[in-house]
């Protein structure tokens, strides 16, 4: 039996996998609760299997881009069951595919076990909010849930720029318009240059990919808009350094000052295996205040961890505090929590204190 696209996508949904990987010579591999497993009852994929999958899912334009660049991002839907974010690429001369499953229904923040402070962040009228963390650790889902919360509670014009569109965000009280790279716009640069002419209140930029995107996002936030985006970093302090260091040395002082002024919050995500819930988020939250602004301006972002630790009364949460709470609630094991801690010694002290 030929392993066509619908069979593979249905299997991903049936297994409740967060992702699936297709490569020639291997059985399909799925990720379930952060762990990888081969789909044992399926046969190893042939070159023809992967080519058939791509022929059934790529548009003519996407196929042309894939042939030229040897990699392409796109999204597909399997009826009303689920959507998938897909990256097709070559390895060892053969095409491979990595799929990330996106539920059709966006979970509410409470259902995702996210801290209530995120609802307060959703009330912001302007500024820059970053959701950061490693790949497949809940950034896109968290951001979609926050935007959905805004659509349910406020009347705003929300525009997203994504590559590709992941969650379909309902308008509810707001107007939501989602633009996909290469389908609705030809470049990040063009989309960001024209976006202020589209009368937005809130803008979501799928990912801070380069200096130009970061600069545009900060400039938009500076004009009184609320900007959300994501970054592949491990913590608030690392995120600040990544943004500043993406600019030339002679411009970094200005960027520090601008970022200190527009930043509102950095939310750092980790998905921890949980026997009860499958996975559960550990969340670090940095909220910009006078002390944080000064540290960012002075190039001392490594000290923001201390501010987070001493500012829980303001709603800030350290990653270790979040991990220790999950341990206390019995949602994660001590061993798993320590695997994800960036400062195990501090976590050890917190766990002993409790």
Tab-separated table of C-alpha atoms in Angstrom:
chain	number	residue	atom	x	y	z
A	1	UNK	CA	0.000	0.000	0.000
A	2	UNK	CA	1.361	3.425	-0.957
A	3	UNK	CA	1.915	5.685	2.032
A	4	UNK	CA	0.104	8.723	0.697
A	5	UNK	CA	-0.187	12.036	2.519
A	6	UNK	CA	-3.594	11.479	4.124
A	7	UNK	CA	-2.533	8.121	5.608
A	8	UNK	CA	0.553	9.656	7.211
A	9	UNK	CA	-1.253	12.752	8.491
A	10	UNK	CA	-4.103	10.652	9.904
A	11	UNK	CA	-1.578	8.476	11.711
A	12	UNK	CA	0.090	11.551	13.249
A	13	UNK	CA	-3.297	12.717	14.553
A	14	UNK	CA	-4.289	9.271	15.830
A	15	UNK	CA	-1.032	8.964	17.800
A	16	UNK	CA	-1.506	12.478	19.252
A	17	UNK	CA	2.012	13.275	18.103
A	18	UNK	CA	3.355	16.812	18.172
A	19	UNK	CA	5.508	16.165	15.088
A	20	UNK	CA	6.353	13.602	12.428
A	21	UNK	CA	9.550	13.082	10.408
A	22	UNK	CA	9.720	11.441	6.989
A	23	UNK	CA	13.045	10.377	5.485
A	24	UNK	CA	14.049	7.843	2.846
A	25	UNK	CA	15.082	4.466	4.255
A	26	UNK	CA	13.487	5.021	7.682
A	27	UNK	CA	10.060	4.342	9.091
A	28	UNK	CA	8.059	7.497	9.864
A	29	UNK	CA	9.134	8.854	13.254
A	30	UNK	CA	6.786	10.720	15.600
A	31	UNK	CA	7.419	12.868	18.670
A	32	UNK	CA	5.038	12.180	21.557
A	33	UNK	CA	5.453	14.058	24.849
A	34	UNK	CA	8.957	15.223	23.795
A	35	UNK	CA	10.194	11.673	22.925
A	36	UNK	CA	10.789	10.206	19.449
A	37	UNK	CA	9.291	6.867	18.381
A	38	UNK	CA	9.273	5.018	15.031
A	39	UNK	CA	5.814	4.077	13.729
A	40	UNK	CA	6.518	0.373	13.935
A	41	UNK	CA	3.611	-0.940	11.848
A	42	UNK	CA	4.570	1.149	8.807
A	43	UNK	CA	7.283	0.156	6.347
A	44	UNK	CA	10.481	2.181	5.790
A	45	UNK	CA	9.856	5.032	3.386
A	46	UNK	CA	11.113	4.858	-0.186
A	47	UNK	CA	12.176	7.803	-2.324
A	48	UNK	CA	8.837	7.394	-4.142
A	49	UNK	CA	6.890	7.605	-0.838
A	50	UNK	CA	8.451	10.939	0.104
A	51	UNK	CA	8.102	12.280	-3.445
A	52	UNK	CA	4.403	11.264	-3.442
A	53	UNK	CA	3.861	13.056	-0.125
A	54	UNK	CA	5.417	16.244	-1.498
A	55	UNK	CA	3.519	16.046	-4.791
A	56	UNK	CA	0.274	15.854	-2.799
A	57	UNK	CA	1.059	18.734	-0.438
A	58	UNK	CA	3.213	21.289	-2.296
A	59	UNK	CA	1.674	23.896	-4.588
A	60	UNK	CA	3.257	24.498	-7.983
A	61	UNK	CA	4.956	27.652	-6.663
A	62	UNK	CA	6.234	25.886	-3.543
A	63	UNK	CA	7.554	23.000	-5.640
A	64	UNK	CA	9.452	25.485	-7.805
A	65	UNK	CA	10.936	27.138	-4.696
A	66	UNK	CA	11.883	23.728	-3.269
A	67	UNK	CA	13.613	22.686	-6.493
A	68	UNK	CA	15.701	25.880	-6.489
A	69	UNK	CA	16.470	26.400	-2.791
A	70	UNK	CA	16.411	22.719	-1.699
A	71	UNK	CA	14.191	23.612	1.278
A	72	UNK	CA	10.791	25.213	1.791
A	73	UNK	CA	8.376	26.021	4.639
A	74	UNK	CA	4.642	25.639	4.114
A	75	UNK	CA	1.430	24.664	5.901
A	76	UNK	CA	-1.273	22.155	5.070
A	77	UNK	CA	-4.653	21.195	6.516
A	78	UNK	CA	-6.263	17.769	6.766
A	79	UNK	CA	-9.904	18.770	6.444
A	80	UNK	CA	-11.119	20.127	9.773
A	81	UNK	CA	-9.009	17.669	11.789
A	82	UNK	CA	-5.690	19.504	12.083
A	83	UNK	CA	-3.192	21.794	10.420
A	84	UNK	CA	0.492	21.082	9.970
A	85	UNK	CA	3.542	23.329	9.705
A	86	UNK	CA	5.888	21.623	7.279
A	87	UNK	CA	9.554	21.976	6.359
A	88	UNK	CA	10.791	20.031	3.331
A	89	UNK	CA	14.548	19.727	2.834
A	90	UNK	CA	17.232	17.510	1.340
A	91	UNK	CA	19.664	15.224	3.163
A	92	UNK	CA	22.124	12.815	1.538
A	93	UNK	CA	20.626	13.848	-1.781
A	94	UNK	CA	17.104	12.690	-0.855
A	95	UNK	CA	14.048	14.758	0.111
A	96	UNK	CA	12.951	14.688	3.766
A	97	UNK	CA	9.987	16.213	5.538
A	98	UNK	CA	9.438	17.479	9.082
A	99	UNK	CA	5.851	18.168	10.147
A	100	UNK	CA	4.588	19.938	13.258
A	101	UNK	CA	0.933	19.295	14.122
A	102	UNK	CA	-1.173	22.357	14.890
A	103	UNK	CA	-4.576	21.752	16.523
A	104	UNK	CA	-7.545	23.387	14.792
A	105	UNK	CA	-8.806	24.694	18.140
A	106	UNK	CA	-6.487	27.036	20.021
A	107	UNK	CA	-6.307	26.045	23.718
A	108	UNK	CA	-7.049	28.708	26.307
A	109	UNK	CA	-4.176	29.778	28.529
A	110	UNK	CA	-5.683	28.080	31.585
A	111	UNK	CA	-5.952	24.810	29.644
A	112	UNK	CA	-2.257	25.141	28.747
A	113	UNK	CA	-1.423	25.615	32.464
A	114	UNK	CA	0.177	28.998	31.740
A	115	UNK	CA	0.624	31.478	34.618
A	116	UNK	CA	-2.144	34.107	35.089
A	117	UNK	CA	0.366	36.963	34.580
A	118	UNK	CA	0.160	36.254	30.829
A	119	UNK	CA	-3.445	37.501	30.867
A	120	UNK	CA	-2.185	40.798	32.320
A	121	UNK	CA	0.407	41.010	29.556
A	122	UNK	CA	-2.437	40.632	27.036
A	123	UNK	CA	-3.938	43.877	28.392
A	124	UNK	CA	-0.966	45.936	27.179
A	125	UNK	CA	-1.704	48.648	24.625
A	126	UNK	CA	1.801	49.059	23.218
A	127	UNK	CA	5.351	47.773	23.473
A	128	UNK	CA	7.331	44.659	22.578
A	129	UNK	CA	6.523	41.183	23.946
A	130	UNK	CA	8.790	38.226	23.174
A	131	UNK	CA	7.950	34.540	23.623
A	132	UNK	CA	11.207	32.579	23.567
A	133	UNK	CA	12.469	29.042	23.983
A	134	UNK	CA	13.849	26.066	22.057
A	135	UNK	CA	12.067	24.582	19.035
A	136	UNK	CA	8.915	22.568	19.864
A	137	UNK	CA	8.587	23.981	23.379
A	138	UNK	CA	5.250	25.768	23.051
A	139	UNK	CA	6.135	29.247	21.763
A	140	UNK	CA	3.658	29.280	18.861
A	141	UNK	CA	0.860	27.721	20.911
A	142	UNK	CA	1.375	30.190	23.766
A	143	UNK	CA	1.414	33.150	21.402
A	144	UNK	CA	-1.719	31.955	19.590
A	145	UNK	CA	-3.497	31.481	22.918
A	146	UNK	CA	-2.551	34.994	24.029
A	147	UNK	CA	-3.777	36.510	20.765
A	148	UNK	CA	-7.007	34.532	20.994
A	149	UNK	CA	-7.506	35.879	24.530
A	150	UNK	CA	-7.126	39.405	23.160
A	151	UNK	CA	-9.712	38.736	20.437
A	152	UNK	CA	-12.152	37.531	23.102
A	153	UNK	CA	-11.710	40.534	25.387
A	154	UNK	CA	-10.832	43.536	23.177
A	155	UNK	CA	-11.765	45.171	19.899
A	156	UNK	CA	-8.454	45.490	18.046
A	157	UNK	CA	-7.064	45.142	14.534
A	158	UNK	CA	-4.513	42.327	14.688
A	159	UNK	CA	-2.199	41.583	11.753
A	160	UNK	CA	0.188	38.640	11.736
A	161	UNK	CA	3.119	37.944	9.397
A	162	UNK	CA	4.046	34.267	9.443
A	163	UNK	CA	6.135	31.738	7.525
A	164	UNK	CA	3.915	29.789	7.280
A	165	UNK	CA	0.582	30.571	8.986
A	166	UNK	CA	0.200	28.146	11.870
A	167	UNK	CA	-2.884	28.563	14.075
A	168	UNK	CA	-5.947	30.125	12.454
A	169	UNK	CA	-6.930	32.815	14.963
A	170	UNK	CA	-10.673	33.662	15.047
A	171	UNK	CA	-11.578	37.353	14.982
A	172	UNK	CA	-14.252	37.318	17.754
A	173	UNK	CA	-14.385	40.942	19.045
A	174	UNK	CA	-11.295	41.894	17.047
A	175	UNK	CA	-10.422	41.827	13.353
A	176	UNK	CA	-7.609	39.339	12.684
A	177	UNK	CA	-5.756	39.288	9.358
A	178	UNK	CA	-2.999	36.713	8.867
A	179	UNK	CA	-0.395	37.089	6.106
A	180	UNK	CA	1.713	34.162	4.930
A	181	UNK	CA	5.164	34.642	3.453
A	182	UNK	CA	5.304	34.059	-0.326
A	183	UNK	CA	1.522	33.578	-0.467
A	184	UNK	CA	0.359	37.020	0.722
A	185	UNK	CA	3.649	38.930	0.613
A	186	UNK	CA	6.970	38.460	-1.162
A	187	UNK	CA	9.320	39.363	1.692
A	188	UNK	CA	9.523	40.160	5.400
A	189	UNK	CA	10.959	43.536	4.484
A	190	UNK	CA	8.024	44.514	2.248
A	191	UNK	CA	5.448	43.245	4.749
A	192	UNK	CA	6.969	45.151	7.667
A	193	UNK	CA	7.422	48.352	5.655
A	194	UNK	CA	3.770	48.413	4.617
A	195	UNK	CA	2.139	47.128	7.787
A	196	UNK	CA	1.626	50.515	9.445
A	197	UNK	CA	-0.407	51.604	6.407
A	198	UNK	CA	-2.867	48.811	7.222
A	199	UNK	CA	-4.097	50.491	10.445
A	200	UNK	CA	-3.108	47.777	12.945
A	201	UNK	CA	-3.287	47.955	16.735
A	202	UNK	CA	-1.442	44.697	17.380
A	203	UNK	CA	1.174	43.015	15.183
A	204	UNK	CA	2.520	39.497	15.481
A	205	UNK	CA	5.773	38.727	13.662
A	206	UNK	CA	6.273	34.962	13.472
A	207	UNK	CA	9.971	35.014	14.262
A	208	UNK	CA	12.830	37.479	14.823
A	209	UNK	CA	14.988	36.103	12.001
A	210	UNK	CA	17.566	38.830	11.424
A	211	UNK	CA	18.696	42.362	12.208
A	212	UNK	CA	16.252	43.913	9.739
A	213	UNK	CA	13.234	42.143	11.269
A	214	UNK	CA	14.294	43.009	14.833
A	215	UNK	CA	14.854	46.664	13.917
A	216	UNK	CA	11.467	46.907	12.186
A	217	UNK	CA	9.698	45.293	15.156
A	218	UNK	CA	11.238	47.738	17.632
A	219	UNK	CA	10.447	50.711	15.393
A	220	UNK	CA	6.814	49.586	15.124
A	221	UNK	CA	6.576	49.148	18.912
A	222	UNK	CA	8.092	52.612	19.330
A	223	UNK	CA	5.223	54.136	17.325
A	224	UNK	CA	2.657	53.025	19.912
A	225	UNK	CA	1.732	49.567	18.664
A	226	UNK	CA	1.769	46.271	20.559
A	227	UNK	CA	4.186	43.838	18.894
A	228	UNK	CA	4.488	40.127	19.653
A	229	UNK	CA	7.213	37.864	18.295
A	230	UNK	CA	9.302	34.774	19.033
A	231	UNK	CA	12.994	34.026	19.348
A	232	UNK	CA	14.962	30.779	19.663
A	233	UNK	CA	16.753	31.573	22.916
A	234	UNK	CA	16.799	29.958	26.359
A	235	UNK	CA	16.089	32.846	28.728
A	236	UNK	CA	15.260	36.530	29.073
A	237	UNK	CA	18.908	37.528	29.582
A	238	UNK	CA	20.032	35.514	26.554
A	239	UNK	CA	17.236	37.043	24.465
A	240	UNK	CA	18.368	40.576	25.286
A	241	UNK	CA	21.958	39.729	24.352
A	242	UNK	CA	20.877	38.010	21.124
A	243	UNK	CA	18.926	41.061	20.004
A	244	UNK	CA	21.681	43.540	20.845
A	245	UNK	CA	24.496	41.419	19.393
A	246	UNK	CA	22.690	41.037	16.068
A	247	UNK	CA	23.614	44.676	15.355
A	248	UNK	CA	27.069	46.130	14.524
A	249	UNK	CA	29.144	47.323	17.489
A	250	UNK	CA	28.724	50.975	16.609
A	251	UNK	CA	24.937	50.676	16.756
A	252	UNK	CA	24.560	48.534	19.877
A	253	UNK	CA	24.404	51.401	22.374
A	254	UNK	CA	21.432	52.923	20.527
A	255	UNK	CA	19.729	49.519	20.220
A	256	UNK	CA	20.115	48.881	23.963
A	257	UNK	CA	18.440	52.200	24.700
A	258	UNK	CA	15.635	51.612	22.199
A	259	UNK	CA	15.030	48.045	23.369
A	260	UNK	CA	14.995	49.155	27.019
A	261	UNK	CA	12.239	51.646	26.158
A	262	UNK	CA	9.975	49.400	24.058
A	263	UNK	CA	10.356	46.072	25.879
A	264	UNK	CA	7.364	45.046	28.000
A	265	UNK	CA	7.875	41.340	28.687
A	266	UNK	CA	9.926	38.265	27.797
A	267	UNK	CA	8.233	34.902	28.324
A	268	UNK	CA	10.607	31.918	28.196
A	269	UNK	CA	9.086	28.477	27.637
A	270	UNK	CA	10.047	24.868	28.395
A	271	UNK	CA	7.759	21.871	27.938
A	272	UNK	CA	8.501	19.300	30.642
A	273	UNK	CA	7.342	15.660	30.400
A	274	UNK	CA	4.452	15.012	32.792
A	275	UNK	CA	2.881	11.646	33.558
A	276	UNK	CA	-0.473	13.294	34.281
A	277	UNK	CA	-0.595	15.877	31.487
A	278	UNK	CA	1.776	14.575	28.813
A	279	UNK	CA	3.768	17.792	28.917
A	280	UNK	CA	3.454	20.864	31.126
A	281	UNK	CA	5.098	24.272	30.678
A	282	UNK	CA	7.751	25.715	32.932
A	283	UNK	CA	7.686	29.460	32.327
A	284	UNK	CA	10.121	32.278	33.071
A	285	UNK	CA	8.554	35.754	32.948
A	286	UNK	CA	10.515	39.010	32.834
A	287	UNK	CA	8.519	42.231	33.097
A	288	UNK	CA	10.239	45.467	32.208
A	289	UNK	CA	10.629	47.899	35.089
A	290	UNK	CA	13.011	50.706	36.072
A	291	UNK	CA	15.752	48.311	37.209
A	292	UNK	CA	15.505	46.161	34.078
A	293	UNK	CA	15.583	49.236	31.818
A	294	UNK	CA	18.831	50.410	33.438
A	295	UNK	CA	20.484	46.989	33.137
A	296	UNK	CA	19.555	46.722	29.457
A	297	UNK	CA	20.813	50.251	28.725
A	298	UNK	CA	24.073	49.595	30.609
A	299	UNK	CA	24.769	46.304	28.821
A	300	UNK	CA	24.330	44.270	32.030
A	301	UNK	CA	21.537	41.975	30.870
A	302	UNK	CA	23.233	39.037	32.646
A	303	UNK	CA	21.944	40.581	35.884
A	304	UNK	CA	18.255	40.494	34.930
A	305	UNK	CA	18.092	36.984	36.433
A	306	UNK	CA	18.606	38.604	39.845
A	307	UNK	CA	15.764	41.055	39.166
A	308	UNK	CA	13.434	38.190	38.230
A	309	UNK	CA	14.314	36.318	41.437
A	310	UNK	CA	13.538	39.304	43.670
A	311	UNK	CA	10.432	40.574	41.827
A	312	UNK	CA	7.882	37.794	42.210
A	313	UNK	CA	5.519	40.265	43.881
A	314	UNK	CA	5.373	42.152	40.560
A	315	UNK	CA	4.435	38.984	38.665
A	316	UNK	CA	7.891	37.938	37.513
A	317	UNK	CA	8.686	34.234	37.564
A	318	UNK	CA	12.080	32.553	37.418
A	319	UNK	CA	12.417	29.299	35.493
A	320	UNK	CA	13.604	27.499	38.624
A	321	UNK	CA	10.663	28.830	40.626
A	322	UNK	CA	8.318	27.517	37.952
A	323	UNK	CA	10.091	24.140	37.951
A	324	UNK	CA	9.985	23.854	41.742
A	325	UNK	CA	6.242	24.629	41.726
A	326	UNK	CA	5.677	21.842	39.187
A	327	UNK	CA	7.654	19.467	41.418
A	328	UNK	CA	5.635	20.514	44.462
A	329	UNK	CA	2.357	19.886	42.616
A	330	UNK	CA	3.569	16.447	41.569
A	331	UNK	CA	3.252	17.314	37.879
A	332	UNK	CA	6.901	16.597	36.970
A	333	UNK	CA	9.615	14.443	38.437
A	334	UNK	CA	12.643	15.953	40.168
A	335	UNK	CA	14.926	14.343	37.593
A	336	UNK	CA	13.055	15.858	34.634
A	337	UNK	CA	12.966	19.280	36.282
A	338	UNK	CA	16.735	19.268	36.769
A	339	UNK	CA	17.271	18.325	33.116
A	340	UNK	CA	15.606	21.571	32.059
A	341	UNK	CA	17.042	23.892	34.709
A	342	UNK	CA	19.650	26.447	33.614
A	343	UNK	CA	20.892	26.711	37.203
A	344	UNK	CA	20.571	23.306	38.934
A	345	UNK	CA	22.238	24.486	42.162
A	346	UNK	CA	19.655	27.213	42.633
A	347	UNK	CA	16.851	24.737	41.863
A	348	UNK	CA	18.291	22.338	44.455
A	349	UNK	CA	18.103	25.097	47.088
A	350	UNK	CA	14.508	25.969	46.119
A	351	UNK	CA	13.365	22.362	46.267
A	352	UNK	CA	14.975	21.918	49.713
A	353	UNK	CA	13.299	25.085	50.960
A	354	UNK	CA	9.937	23.660	50.021
